[in-house]
Structure formats: structure tokens, C-alpha cells
């Protein structure tokens, strides 16, 4: 009997329907975790069947149950009870939740790279109604996970659910999925071609996935990049391991999910590259008597308990290798905070760690509409020559200089109310930054009003060590050349025209109702 062809639906449509099946069964904040593991089973099942068919078509049928013939191509070998086809055959059985848990356990046991990545006895504990769970499986079954070879499926699902349930979980926790255009911008600026890459708050691993894509897109070797990360939330820690395993990316995310400040999983790490999007403005991130002598703030004041922003900055600075460079996001307030933060910021500038400050457009994130800042720290701003991806690059001496950039006039709208930086936008930014950095390109860089300015240490000191770009970048006063009398007359004329049109519309509407036999007043 021919297998019935399932209707193919878009990822977004299927996700929405999937979430709809869970209403009343689990909390909205749990939706993404329920769906993601099932997506993983579907993804792994599709890849397994695809690889299995290739072996059969290539006359290698005797190897279809040989694990090595799957792992060599970054495909997970799936025992019979963990295959998606088996799950769907039993979707309406009363013990389907147990079968899903067994499938996840079996896959993790068979594929060591997945150790600690998959949920343990999760679906049995949720006690979702069998009919609802079966319906959810039917929706996920309609998605072809093999169609888009470059799709970061875990990140995409995670992003979708954060956008839909931002109020329920994102804003309350300060948890922001980093848009790909911003991750790409950071990667394109700091160029993590080879060496150690670290993210102290890695979430679902999106920074790592996009960084490896950057390396591959520039014909680099991803095996030359060693990845280290840490994540506080256990379910998100598992998501990161799952996400990276799907992509065939090896990473050390520590022995467990843990708080980066109180239980640093990589105490002795010195990273060549750091990319991060820490939670913004975390309050009470440490107790008043905790972490007072932490080595990470050696030489600096202890970051205040009221806000973790400078705790993150100093954690990142302490992890940089002798030539290390970091790109990370922070709320704009960190540019000009007073008190202890000002003292720490002044010392960072005096130690010549701050290389560039970029103000980003508003509405980049699904879960907040605020404008945020991209910081670039560089441990070595001296003149030197390095080889990057087989190409020699000569850096000029930038000691005592900071590049300020304002990107708020950049970006293109998408999904109605969000903004993303296009490739053209990013090219302009990275070209400006690299021209400013590179020896022999000085004539290609120039300060541009409302876009960029290279400030000296003395200028920054004179302005009280603020890092707000608008204090340095020249802004054009467009009001100076306006004839206000003429402008007001024009506006009055336009307003009069609008009032006349409104009265005419009212009269037309009254005539329509009168023709229908109704007498009304507007």
C-alpha cells in the first residue's frame, strides 16, 4: 500500500499549530522545550533515513546498521526504537510519552557526542494528554527538516518561541535570543578563524553556530576553532549541546549548567575570541558579601550588586588571551553609569582594553525594543602582523584610541516591526572598522558625521570617561537651514487640506446611509 503523502507546511505554521496543541497542558515558558526535543527526534530521524537510503542505493546494504557509516558524516545512528518512524507508528498509544523518553535515552546512549544533551524522562513527567501529544507529533511530522541544508533548526525554533512568548518569559528573565545579523556582525568584526572561542552565557549555542558558519563561508577550517561555553539554565544547557551536536560542532560547555559568576566552569581559560550577549541589567546577581575577592576583578573595583553589567565586562576581560579580542552586547546604560561602574570603566580605558563602541538600532530583538551597544575589547592594540586564514594582516598601532560608531540609521524592517542589519550594512561597518585598524589603510578611514569618529584617550578623559558615541561623533544640525515661517505656512496649508477632505468624507458617508433609509449624525 502506498504511503500517504503528508501535506508540507511552513516551519512557522507548524510551530504555531504545535504550540496550540499544548495550551492548557504546560506553561507557555515550557513550550519550546517540549517542541524542540520532538523536533530533534524528527530531524535526527530524517537524517538517519536519508543516510540509510544512500547506503542502500550505493550497494552497501550490509552496513546499514554499522554506526561508523553514520557518524563519519555527522549523522546520528538510531536504533529501531528511537527512529521517528517508530514514534509515529505508536503516536496514539497510551505509552507514547514513555516511548519518546526511551527514544531520547537510547539516542544519547548510542551517540557519545550527545551525552548530557537530551532531556531525561521529560515527557513522562509532563503528563500531557495522549491525544494532545499525538496531535503535536502529527504537526511536527509535516515538516521536512532536510529541505534546507543550512538551517539552524534548534536556533530557529528557539527564536520563534521567544518571539511568541516574550512577555511570558523573555522580559522577566532578561533572556534575549541574539539575532543572526548581530551575531554575524560580531563575527565579521573580530574574525574568529582559529584559536579558542568562548561565550560565558551561551544560551542555545547560536553564537557558536553562526561563528562556525562564518569560518566555513570564508573557507576556514572549523577544526581549528576550540569552543568553550557556559549556560546557567539546565534546559537551555541541554539545548545548546543538542544544537551543536546536530551541527557536528565539538564544544566544552562545562560539566554542568552553572552560574558563570558563582561556579565558573572555565576558571583558567584564556580565549582568543569571546562573543557574548549577557542578560541586560541583572539585579542582585551576587550577595553583598559574595565574590568580593574574585580574581576576575583583580585591579578593579568590585562590580556592584545592583547591576551585573560590569561583572560581565570584567569576566570577559579576564578571559582574554594576550592577543584576545571580544565582541559583546550590553544595555546602553553601561556607557555612562556613575559610581563604581564609572571607576571600572575609567580603569578599562586607562588599561587600553576598549577598542570600539557601536550603538545599534532599536527593535533588533524580539523581546526588547531598546537600542543596545556592541563593545569590542582588544587585549593588544599595538602594531603587529598576524596571519588570518592564510592571509597576512598588518595592524597599525591603535594604543590610546577608541573607535565610536552609530548604526541607528541602518537596518531594514522585517516581520513588520523588527529591524535587521543587512549584509550591505554590515559590510559598511566592518570595512570601516578594519580600515581603521589596518596599517596602510589609514587613508581609507575618515571620521564621518553621524556615523563614526576615532577618539583619543585625552578626548575621552576630558569628557569624564563616558563611552556614549554621540558625545564624540559629529551630528549635523539640520534645523539651522530651515525657514520656520515658510515651514509653518506649509504645515498649516496641509492641515487645512486634511480637514476639508475629512468633512467631504463625512458628507459622503451621510449620503450613503440616507440612501439606505437611515438618518444619522456624525
Short mmCIF file of C-alpha atoms in Angstrom, two decimals:
data_model
loop_
_atom_site.label_atom_id
_atom_site.label_comp_id
_atom_site.label_asym_id
_atom_site.label_seq_id
_atom_site.Cartn_x
_atom_site.Cartn_y
_atom_site.Cartn_z
CA UNK A 1 0.00 0.00 0.00
CA UNK A 2 1.41 3.39 -1.00
CA UNK A 3 2.36 5.64 1.89
CA UNK A 4 0.03 8.64 2.19
CA UNK A 5 1.77 11.86 1.25
CA UNK A 6 1.80 14.35 4.11
CA UNK A 7 0.98 17.97 3.43
CA UNK A 8 4.07 20.14 3.70
CA UNK A 9 3.67 23.28 5.77
CA UNK A 10 5.98 26.16 6.63
CA UNK A 11 8.09 25.95 9.75
CA UNK A 12 6.24 28.90 11.27
CA UNK A 13 2.78 27.46 10.59
CA UNK A 14 3.74 24.11 12.07
CA UNK A 15 5.28 25.73 15.12
CA UNK A 16 2.19 27.76 15.80
CA UNK A 17 -0.02 24.70 15.47
CA UNK A 18 2.38 22.76 17.67
CA UNK A 19 2.16 25.36 20.40
CA UNK A 20 -1.61 25.43 20.05
CA UNK A 21 -1.77 21.73 20.91
CA UNK A 22 -0.09 22.41 24.25
CA UNK A 23 -2.45 25.08 25.55
CA UNK A 24 -3.74 24.14 28.97
CA UNK A 25 -1.26 21.27 29.30
CA UNK A 26 2.03 23.05 30.02
CA UNK A 27 3.15 26.58 30.86
CA UNK A 28 4.00 28.84 27.87
CA UNK A 29 7.62 29.08 29.06
CA UNK A 30 7.87 25.29 28.63
CA UNK A 31 6.53 25.19 25.05
CA UNK A 32 9.87 25.49 23.30
CA UNK A 33 11.44 22.70 25.35
CA UNK A 34 8.58 20.32 24.61
CA UNK A 35 8.68 21.04 20.89
CA UNK A 36 12.47 21.23 20.49
CA UNK A 37 13.20 17.68 21.62
CA UNK A 38 10.48 16.34 19.33
CA UNK A 39 11.97 18.44 16.52
CA UNK A 40 15.29 16.87 17.31
CA UNK A 41 13.80 13.39 17.00
CA UNK A 42 12.26 14.32 13.65
CA UNK A 43 15.48 15.94 12.44
CA UNK A 44 17.66 13.03 13.56
CA UNK A 45 15.17 10.54 12.09
CA UNK A 46 15.09 12.27 8.70
CA UNK A 47 18.88 12.47 8.53
CA UNK A 48 19.20 8.82 9.55
CA UNK A 49 16.75 7.62 6.90
CA UNK A 50 18.48 9.77 4.27
CA UNK A 51 21.89 8.27 5.13
CA UNK A 52 20.45 4.76 5.30
CA UNK A 53 18.95 5.11 1.82
CA UNK A 54 22.29 6.38 0.46
CA UNK A 55 23.99 3.24 1.77
CA UNK A 56 21.35 1.03 0.17
CA UNK A 57 21.48 2.91 -3.13
CA UNK A 58 25.27 2.63 -3.12
CA UNK A 59 25.18 -1.15 -2.78
CA UNK A 60 26.30 -1.03 0.85
CA UNK A 61 23.19 -2.51 2.39
CA UNK A 62 25.22 -4.73 4.72
CA UNK A 63 26.46 -1.60 6.50
CA UNK A 64 23.04 -0.03 7.23
CA UNK A 65 23.37 -0.98 10.92
CA UNK A 66 27.04 -0.06 11.26
CA UNK A 67 27.32 3.04 13.47
CA UNK A 68 30.57 4.16 11.84
CA UNK A 69 28.88 4.66 8.46
CA UNK A 70 26.64 7.28 10.04
CA UNK A 71 28.95 9.11 12.44
CA UNK A 72 31.57 9.69 9.72
CA UNK A 73 29.05 12.06 8.06
CA UNK A 74 27.84 13.68 11.30
CA UNK A 75 24.65 11.61 11.26
CA UNK A 76 23.37 10.04 14.48
CA UNK A 77 22.85 6.30 14.35
CA UNK A 78 19.35 5.47 15.60
CA UNK A 79 18.35 2.06 16.99
CA UNK A 80 14.90 0.95 15.82
CA UNK A 81 13.05 2.14 18.95
CA UNK A 82 14.43 5.68 18.61
CA UNK A 83 13.54 6.32 14.98
CA UNK A 84 10.89 8.87 14.06
CA UNK A 85 9.03 6.28 12.03
CA UNK A 86 8.67 4.14 15.17
CA UNK A 87 7.43 7.15 17.17
CA UNK A 88 4.79 7.94 14.55
CA UNK A 89 3.63 4.32 14.33
CA UNK A 90 2.96 4.45 18.07
CA UNK A 91 1.82 8.09 18.31
CA UNK A 92 -1.68 7.21 19.51
CA UNK A 93 -0.63 4.61 22.08
CA UNK A 94 -1.20 5.39 25.76
CA UNK A 95 2.52 4.95 26.50
CA UNK A 96 3.75 7.28 23.73
CA UNK A 97 5.34 9.66 26.30
CA UNK A 98 7.40 6.77 27.68
CA UNK A 99 8.38 5.72 24.15
CA UNK A 100 9.61 9.26 23.40
CA UNK A 101 11.67 9.30 26.60
CA UNK A 102 13.09 5.87 25.72
CA UNK A 103 13.96 7.05 22.21
CA UNK A 104 15.84 10.09 23.56
CA UNK A 105 17.68 7.97 26.14
CA UNK A 106 18.67 5.38 23.53
CA UNK A 107 19.96 8.00 21.06
CA UNK A 108 22.10 9.65 23.76
CA UNK A 109 23.49 6.29 24.86
CA UNK A 110 24.34 5.30 21.27
CA UNK A 111 25.96 8.64 20.34
CA UNK A 112 28.52 9.85 22.95
CA UNK A 113 28.61 13.37 21.46
CA UNK A 114 25.06 13.80 22.80
CA UNK A 115 25.99 12.98 26.40
CA UNK A 116 24.00 15.30 28.68
CA UNK A 117 22.20 16.94 25.76
CA UNK A 118 18.80 15.28 25.78
CA UNK A 119 16.05 15.53 28.42
CA UNK A 120 15.76 12.67 30.89
CA UNK A 121 12.31 11.16 31.50
CA UNK A 122 10.87 14.54 30.50
CA UNK A 123 7.68 13.65 28.62
CA UNK A 124 6.53 11.08 31.17
CA UNK A 125 6.84 13.72 33.91
CA UNK A 126 4.88 16.31 31.91
CA UNK A 127 1.84 14.02 31.74
CA UNK A 128 0.49 15.61 28.56
CA UNK A 129 -2.82 14.15 27.40
CA UNK A 130 -2.12 11.36 24.87
CA UNK A 131 -4.48 12.86 22.27
CA UNK A 132 -2.76 16.26 22.51
CA UNK A 133 0.71 14.72 22.30
CA UNK A 134 -0.32 12.64 19.27
CA UNK A 135 -1.72 15.74 17.60
CA UNK A 136 1.53 17.59 18.31
CA UNK A 137 3.53 14.75 16.73
CA UNK A 138 1.29 14.91 13.64
CA UNK A 139 2.06 18.62 13.17
CA UNK A 140 5.81 18.13 13.54
CA UNK A 141 5.66 15.21 11.13
CA UNK A 142 4.56 17.60 8.37
CA UNK A 143 7.87 19.48 8.44
CA UNK A 144 10.63 18.47 6.04
CA UNK A 145 13.77 19.05 8.12
CA UNK A 146 16.15 18.04 5.31
CA UNK A 147 14.99 20.66 2.81
CA UNK A 148 17.23 23.50 3.98
CA UNK A 149 20.74 22.14 4.49
CA UNK A 150 21.97 25.29 6.23
CA UNK A 151 19.01 25.70 8.57
CA UNK A 152 19.90 26.16 12.24
CA UNK A 153 16.73 24.32 13.24
CA UNK A 154 17.16 24.48 17.01
CA UNK A 155 18.04 28.17 16.95
CA UNK A 156 15.13 28.94 14.64
CA UNK A 157 12.61 27.17 16.86
CA UNK A 158 14.09 28.78 19.96
CA UNK A 159 13.90 32.22 18.33
CA UNK A 160 10.30 31.66 17.27
CA UNK A 161 9.11 30.72 20.73
CA UNK A 162 10.98 33.58 22.37
CA UNK A 163 9.21 35.97 19.99
CA UNK A 164 5.77 34.49 20.65
CA UNK A 165 6.11 34.26 24.40
CA UNK A 166 8.43 37.18 25.10
CA UNK A 167 6.12 38.70 27.68
CA UNK A 168 5.64 35.36 29.45
CA UNK A 169 9.34 34.61 29.82
CA UNK A 170 11.80 36.78 27.90
CA UNK A 171 11.33 40.19 29.51
CA UNK A 172 11.04 38.75 33.00
CA UNK A 173 14.30 36.82 32.75
CA UNK A 174 16.29 39.19 30.57
CA UNK A 175 16.68 36.32 28.13
CA UNK A 176 17.27 37.58 24.61
CA UNK A 177 17.87 35.44 21.56
CA UNK A 178 20.62 37.19 19.60
CA UNK A 179 19.50 37.93 16.01
CA UNK A 180 21.70 36.29 13.39
CA UNK A 181 22.52 39.62 11.74
CA UNK A 182 24.10 40.81 15.01
CA UNK A 183 26.00 37.56 15.59
CA UNK A 184 27.27 37.82 12.02
CA UNK A 185 28.34 41.42 12.59
CA UNK A 186 30.36 40.44 15.67
CA UNK A 187 31.98 37.51 13.82
CA UNK A 188 32.78 39.68 10.80
CA UNK A 189 34.44 42.27 13.07
CA UNK A 190 36.54 40.04 15.34
CA UNK A 191 37.14 37.29 12.70
CA UNK A 192 37.36 34.09 14.82
CA UNK A 193 39.19 32.00 12.20
CA UNK A 194 41.27 29.86 14.54
CA UNK A 195 42.01 29.60 18.25
CA UNK A 196 39.80 29.45 21.32
CA UNK A 197 36.26 30.86 21.21
CA UNK A 198 34.34 31.46 24.46
CA UNK A 199 30.80 32.54 25.36
CA UNK A 200 30.15 32.93 29.12
CA UNK A 201 26.35 32.89 28.68
CA UNK A 202 25.89 30.77 25.57
CA UNK A 203 22.13 30.16 25.65
CA UNK A 204 21.19 27.62 22.98
CA UNK A 205 24.59 27.97 21.26
CA UNK A 206 23.57 30.35 18.48
CA UNK A 207 26.81 32.37 18.72
CA UNK A 208 28.85 29.22 18.13
CA UNK A 209 26.71 28.01 15.22
CA UNK A 210 26.93 31.33 13.39
CA UNK A 211 30.66 31.66 14.12
CA UNK A 212 31.39 28.28 12.58
CA UNK A 213 29.25 29.24 9.58
CA UNK A 214 31.39 32.40 9.27
CA UNK A 215 34.60 30.32 9.31
CA UNK A 216 33.24 27.91 6.69
CA UNK A 217 31.95 30.75 4.49
CA UNK A 218 35.47 32.20 4.40
CA UNK A 219 36.99 28.79 3.56
CA UNK A 220 38.47 28.40 7.00
CA UNK A 221 38.83 25.16 8.96
CA UNK A 222 36.31 24.80 11.78
CA UNK A 223 38.55 22.16 13.38
CA UNK A 224 41.00 24.97 14.20
CA UNK A 225 38.39 26.60 16.45
CA UNK A 226 38.08 25.27 20.02
CA UNK A 227 34.75 26.17 21.61
CA UNK A 228 34.12 26.81 25.30
CA UNK A 229 30.86 27.98 26.80
CA UNK A 230 28.71 28.10 29.90
CA UNK A 231 24.97 28.30 30.48
CA UNK A 232 23.04 28.78 33.72
CA UNK A 233 19.67 27.16 32.91
CA UNK A 234 19.74 23.36 32.70
CA UNK A 235 17.15 23.03 29.92
CA UNK A 236 18.93 25.66 27.82
CA UNK A 237 22.29 23.98 28.53
CA UNK A 238 20.87 20.79 27.06
CA UNK A 239 19.52 22.74 24.07
CA UNK A 240 22.99 24.11 23.39
CA UNK A 241 24.56 20.66 23.48
CA UNK A 242 21.81 19.35 21.20
CA UNK A 243 22.13 22.28 18.81
CA UNK A 244 25.91 21.90 18.49
CA UNK A 245 25.75 18.12 18.19
CA UNK A 246 23.27 18.41 15.31
CA UNK A 247 25.78 20.65 13.52
CA UNK A 248 28.71 18.33 14.25
CA UNK A 249 30.37 21.05 16.37
CA UNK A 250 32.53 19.88 19.29
CA UNK A 251 32.36 22.09 22.37
CA UNK A 252 33.22 22.15 26.06
CA UNK A 253 30.22 23.61 27.87
CA UNK A 254 31.45 22.62 31.30
CA UNK A 255 30.47 19.67 33.45
CA UNK A 256 27.02 21.08 34.17
CA UNK A 257 24.68 24.02 33.80
CA UNK A 258 26.01 26.60 36.25
CA UNK A 259 26.11 30.29 37.18
CA UNK A 260 29.15 31.86 35.46
CA UNK A 261 29.84 34.12 38.43
CA UNK A 262 29.45 31.70 41.34
CA UNK A 263 30.53 28.47 39.61
CA UNK A 264 32.87 29.35 36.74
CA UNK A 265 33.28 26.20 34.64
CA UNK A 266 36.38 27.54 32.86
CA UNK A 267 38.40 29.29 35.60
CA UNK A 268 41.78 29.02 33.89
CA UNK A 269 40.59 29.65 30.34
CA UNK A 270 42.32 32.27 28.18
CA UNK A 271 40.34 32.79 24.98
CA UNK A 272 41.47 34.27 21.67
CA UNK A 273 37.90 35.30 20.86
CA UNK A 274 34.89 35.98 23.04
CA UNK A 275 31.36 36.54 21.74
CA UNK A 276 28.50 37.11 24.15
CA UNK A 277 25.07 38.57 24.75
CA UNK A 278 24.77 38.66 28.56
CA UNK A 279 21.40 39.28 30.24
CA UNK A 280 20.92 43.04 30.49
CA UNK A 281 20.95 44.86 33.83
CA UNK A 282 20.77 41.81 36.11
CA UNK A 283 19.94 42.84 39.66
CA UNK A 284 21.10 41.01 42.80
CA UNK A 285 23.44 38.82 40.75
CA UNK A 286 25.57 38.26 43.85
CA UNK A 287 25.01 38.68 47.56
CA UNK A 288 26.61 41.69 49.26
CA UNK A 289 29.30 39.51 50.88
CA UNK A 290 29.93 37.26 47.85
CA UNK A 291 32.75 37.34 45.26
CA UNK A 292 34.50 40.27 46.95
CA UNK A 293 37.98 38.85 46.29
CA UNK A 294 37.24 37.21 42.94
CA UNK A 295 40.32 37.08 40.71
CA UNK A 296 38.28 38.29 37.74
CA UNK A 297 38.09 41.83 39.13
CA UNK A 298 41.70 41.97 40.26
CA UNK A 299 42.94 45.53 39.71
CA UNK A 300 39.38 46.89 39.51
CA UNK A 301 36.62 47.84 41.94
CA UNK A 302 34.16 45.05 42.76
CA UNK A 303 31.10 45.35 40.46
CA UNK A 304 28.02 46.46 42.46
CA UNK A 305 25.26 44.02 43.40
CA UNK A 306 22.66 46.32 41.82
CA UNK A 307 23.71 45.55 38.22
CA UNK A 308 25.75 42.71 36.69
CA UNK A 309 26.80 44.58 33.53
CA UNK A 310 30.31 45.34 34.76
CA UNK A 311 30.56 41.87 36.29
CA UNK A 312 30.12 40.51 32.76
CA UNK A 313 32.61 43.01 31.31
CA UNK A 314 35.30 42.08 33.83
CA UNK A 315 34.61 38.35 33.46
CA UNK A 316 35.12 38.74 29.70
CA UNK A 317 38.24 40.92 30.08
CA UNK A 318 39.80 38.42 32.50
CA UNK A 319 39.37 35.57 29.99
CA UNK A 320 41.17 37.23 27.09
CA UNK A 321 44.50 35.80 25.95
CA UNK A 322 47.44 38.15 25.35
CA UNK A 323 46.13 38.94 21.84
CA UNK A 324 42.47 38.22 22.63
CA UNK A 325 39.54 40.20 21.25
CA UNK A 326 35.93 40.23 22.45
CA UNK A 327 32.63 41.39 20.97
CA UNK A 328 29.62 41.52 23.26
CA UNK A 329 26.29 43.31 23.75
CA UNK A 330 25.19 45.41 26.70
CA UNK A 331 22.41 47.82 27.59
CA UNK A 332 23.29 51.44 26.75
CA UNK A 333 23.34 52.47 30.41
CA UNK A 334 26.73 50.78 30.84
CA UNK A 335 28.28 53.51 28.65
CA UNK A 336 27.72 56.27 31.18
CA UNK A 337 26.87 54.72 34.58
CA UNK A 338 28.31 56.65 37.52
CA UNK A 339 29.71 55.46 40.84
CA UNK A 340 31.55 52.15 40.91
CA UNK A 341 30.79 51.49 37.24
CA UNK A 342 32.49 54.77 36.27
CA UNK A 343 35.62 53.79 38.23
CA UNK A 344 35.73 50.38 36.49
CA UNK A 345 35.10 51.95 33.07
CA UNK A 346 37.86 54.51 33.63
CA UNK A 347 40.32 51.74 34.54
CA UNK A 348 39.33 49.68 31.47
CA UNK A 349 40.02 52.73 29.28
CA UNK A 350 43.29 53.51 31.09
CA UNK A 351 44.33 49.88 30.59
CA UNK A 352 43.61 50.42 26.86
CA UNK A 353 41.21 47.47 26.57
CA UNK A 354 38.34 49.28 24.86
CA UNK A 355 38.79 49.31 21.08
CA UNK A 356 35.36 50.13 19.65
CA UNK A 357 31.85 51.08 20.80
CA UNK A 358 28.90 50.70 18.42
CA UNK A 359 25.35 51.88 19.12
CA UNK A 360 22.88 49.52 17.38
CA UNK A 361 19.40 50.31 16.01
CA UNK A 362 16.25 49.82 18.08
CA UNK A 363 13.87 46.87 17.53
CA UNK A 364 16.62 44.36 16.73
CA UNK A 365 15.44 41.93 19.41
CA UNK A 366 12.17 40.05 19.68
CA UNK A 367 11.98 40.60 23.42
CA UNK A 368 13.01 44.24 23.85
CA UNK A 369 12.76 47.33 21.65
CA UNK A 370 15.67 49.19 23.26
CA UNK A 371 18.80 50.23 21.42
CA UNK A 372 21.84 48.34 22.71
CA UNK A 373 25.61 48.67 22.46
CA UNK A 374 28.20 46.40 20.88
CA UNK A 375 31.51 46.59 22.76
CA UNK A 376 34.81 45.47 21.23
CA UNK A 377 37.62 44.83 23.72
CA UNK A 378 41.13 44.12 22.49
CA UNK A 379 43.99 42.97 24.70
CA UNK A 380 46.65 44.05 22.17
CA UNK A 381 46.17 47.31 20.24
CA UNK A 382 49.85 47.56 19.32
CA UNK A 383 51.19 47.35 15.77
CA UNK A 384 51.70 43.72 14.79
CA UNK A 385 51.44 41.34 11.87
CA UNK A 386 49.28 38.21 12.02
CA UNK A 387 48.21 35.51 9.60
CA UNK A 388 44.46 35.08 9.36
CA UNK A 389 43.08 32.22 7.32
CA UNK A 390 46.22 32.14 5.17
CA UNK A 391 46.29 35.92 4.63
CA UNK A 392 48.80 38.28 6.25
CA UNK A 393 47.23 41.21 8.07
CA UNK A 394 49.15 44.18 9.46
CA UNK A 395 47.57 46.03 12.35
CA UNK A 396 48.63 49.63 12.99
CA UNK A 397 49.27 50.99 16.46
CA UNK A 398 45.87 51.99 17.93
CA UNK A 399 47.02 52.49 21.52
CA UNK A 400 45.12 55.28 23.24
CA UNK A 401 42.39 55.32 20.58
CA UNK A 402 38.75 54.23 20.58
CA UNK A 403 36.52 53.98 17.51
CA UNK A 404 32.93 55.12 18.04
CA UNK A 405 30.18 54.16 15.58
CA UNK A 406 26.46 54.95 15.41
CA UNK A 407 24.39 52.43 13.43
CA UNK A 408 20.95 53.73 14.41
CA UNK A 409 20.19 54.95 10.89
CA UNK A 410 20.95 51.49 9.47
CA UNK A 411 18.81 48.40 9.19
CA UNK A 412 15.86 47.20 7.16
CA UNK A 413 12.42 46.27 8.51
CA UNK A 414 11.21 42.67 8.54
CA UNK A 415 8.20 40.95 10.10
CA UNK A 416 6.51 44.39 10.29
CA UNK A 417 8.05 45.81 13.46
CA UNK A 418 11.58 44.39 13.65
CA UNK A 419 14.85 45.66 12.18
CA UNK A 420 17.81 43.66 10.90
CA UNK A 421 21.22 44.78 9.67
CA UNK A 422 21.57 43.78 6.01
CA UNK A 423 24.76 42.38 4.51
CA UNK A 424 25.32 45.80 2.93
CA UNK A 425 25.02 47.45 6.35
CA UNK A 426 27.43 45.00 7.93
CA UNK A 427 29.93 45.36 5.08
CA UNK A 428 30.00 49.12 5.59
CA UNK A 429 30.57 48.74 9.34
CA UNK A 430 33.25 46.04 9.12
CA UNK A 431 35.09 47.77 6.27
CA UNK A 432 35.20 50.99 8.32
CA UNK A 433 36.42 49.12 11.40
CA UNK A 434 39.09 47.11 9.57
CA UNK A 435 40.31 50.14 7.62
CA UNK A 436 40.68 51.98 10.94
CA UNK A 437 42.63 49.03 12.39
CA UNK A 438 44.88 48.17 9.47
CA UNK A 439 48.26 49.59 8.50
CA UNK A 440 48.28 51.09 5.01
CA UNK A 441 44.52 51.70 5.10
CA UNK A 442 44.61 54.89 7.15
CA UNK A 443 43.72 56.96 4.07
CA UNK A 444 40.62 54.79 3.57
CA UNK A 445 39.28 55.64 7.03
CA UNK A 446 37.81 59.05 7.84
CA UNK A 447 35.59 60.42 10.58
CA UNK A 448 32.08 60.70 9.14
CA UNK A 449 29.39 62.87 10.78
CA UNK A 450 26.55 60.83 12.30
CA UNK A 451 28.43 57.56 11.64
CA UNK A 452 31.94 57.24 13.09
CA UNK A 453 34.70 59.03 14.99
CA UNK A 454 38.14 57.95 16.22
CA UNK A 455 38.71 59.48 19.67
CA UNK A 456 41.97 59.84 21.57
CA UNK A 457 42.43 58.93 25.22
CA UNK A 458 42.70 62.64 26.10
CA UNK A 459 39.32 63.35 24.47
CA UNK A 460 37.68 60.52 26.40
CA UNK A 461 39.31 61.68 29.64
CA UNK A 462 38.15 65.25 29.00
CA UNK A 463 34.55 64.02 28.69
CA UNK A 464 34.70 62.19 32.02
CA UNK A 465 35.34 58.70 30.58
CA UNK A 466 31.87 58.41 29.09
CA UNK A 467 31.60 55.98 26.17
CA UNK A 468 28.37 57.37 24.70
CA UNK A 469 29.13 57.65 20.94
CA UNK A 470 27.03 60.81 20.46
CA UNK A 471 29.46 62.65 22.78
CA UNK A 472 32.17 62.16 20.15
CA UNK A 473 30.54 61.67 16.73
CA UNK A 474 29.65 64.92 14.97
CA UNK A 475 25.95 65.42 14.34
CA UNK A 476 24.59 67.73 11.64
CA UNK A 477 22.15 70.38 12.87
CA UNK A 478 19.59 70.22 10.09
CA UNK A 479 17.44 72.86 11.81
CA UNK A 480 19.91 75.65 11.02
CA UNK A 481 18.86 75.95 7.38
CA UNK A 482 15.11 75.73 7.91
CA UNK A 483 12.91 78.79 7.21
CA UNK A 484 10.42 78.28 10.04
CA UNK A 485 7.84 80.81 8.75
CA UNK A 486 7.69 79.06 5.37
CA UNK A 487 7.61 75.63 7.03
CA UNK A 488 4.71 76.62 9.33
CA UNK A 489 2.71 78.04 6.41
CA UNK A 490 3.21 74.78 4.51
CA UNK A 491 2.09 72.71 7.50
CA UNK A 492 -0.99 74.93 8.02
CA UNK A 493 -1.94 74.52 4.38
CA UNK A 494 -1.54 70.72 4.57
CA UNK A 495 -3.65 70.60 7.75
CA UNK A 496 -6.40 72.69 6.11
CA UNK A 497 -6.47 70.28 3.15
CA UNK A 498 -6.83 67.33 5.53
CA UNK A 499 -9.76 68.99 7.34
CA UNK A 500 -11.54 69.68 4.05
CA UNK A 501 -11.06 66.04 2.98
CA UNK A 502 -12.41 64.83 6.33
CA UNK A 503 -15.58 66.96 6.00
CA UNK A 504 -16.12 65.67 2.46
CA UNK A 505 -15.74 62.04 3.68
CA UNK A 506 -18.36 62.66 6.40
CA UNK A 507 -20.80 64.13 3.86
CA UNK A 508 -20.30 61.14 1.50
CA UNK A 509 -20.89 58.71 4.37
CA UNK A 510 -24.12 60.50 5.43
CA UNK A 511 -25.41 60.29 1.86
CA UNK A 512 -24.74 56.54 1.77
CA UNK A 513 -26.76 55.96 4.96
CA UNK A 514 -29.51 58.32 3.74
CA UNK A 515 -29.78 56.25 0.57
CA UNK A 516 -30.27 53.16 2.75
CA UNK A 517 -33.11 54.86 4.62
CA UNK A 518 -31.17 55.83 7.76
CA UNK A 519 -30.81 59.29 9.25
CA UNK A 520 -27.67 59.56 11.39
CA UNK A 521 -25.46 62.30 12.81
CA UNK A 522 -21.64 62.23 12.72
#
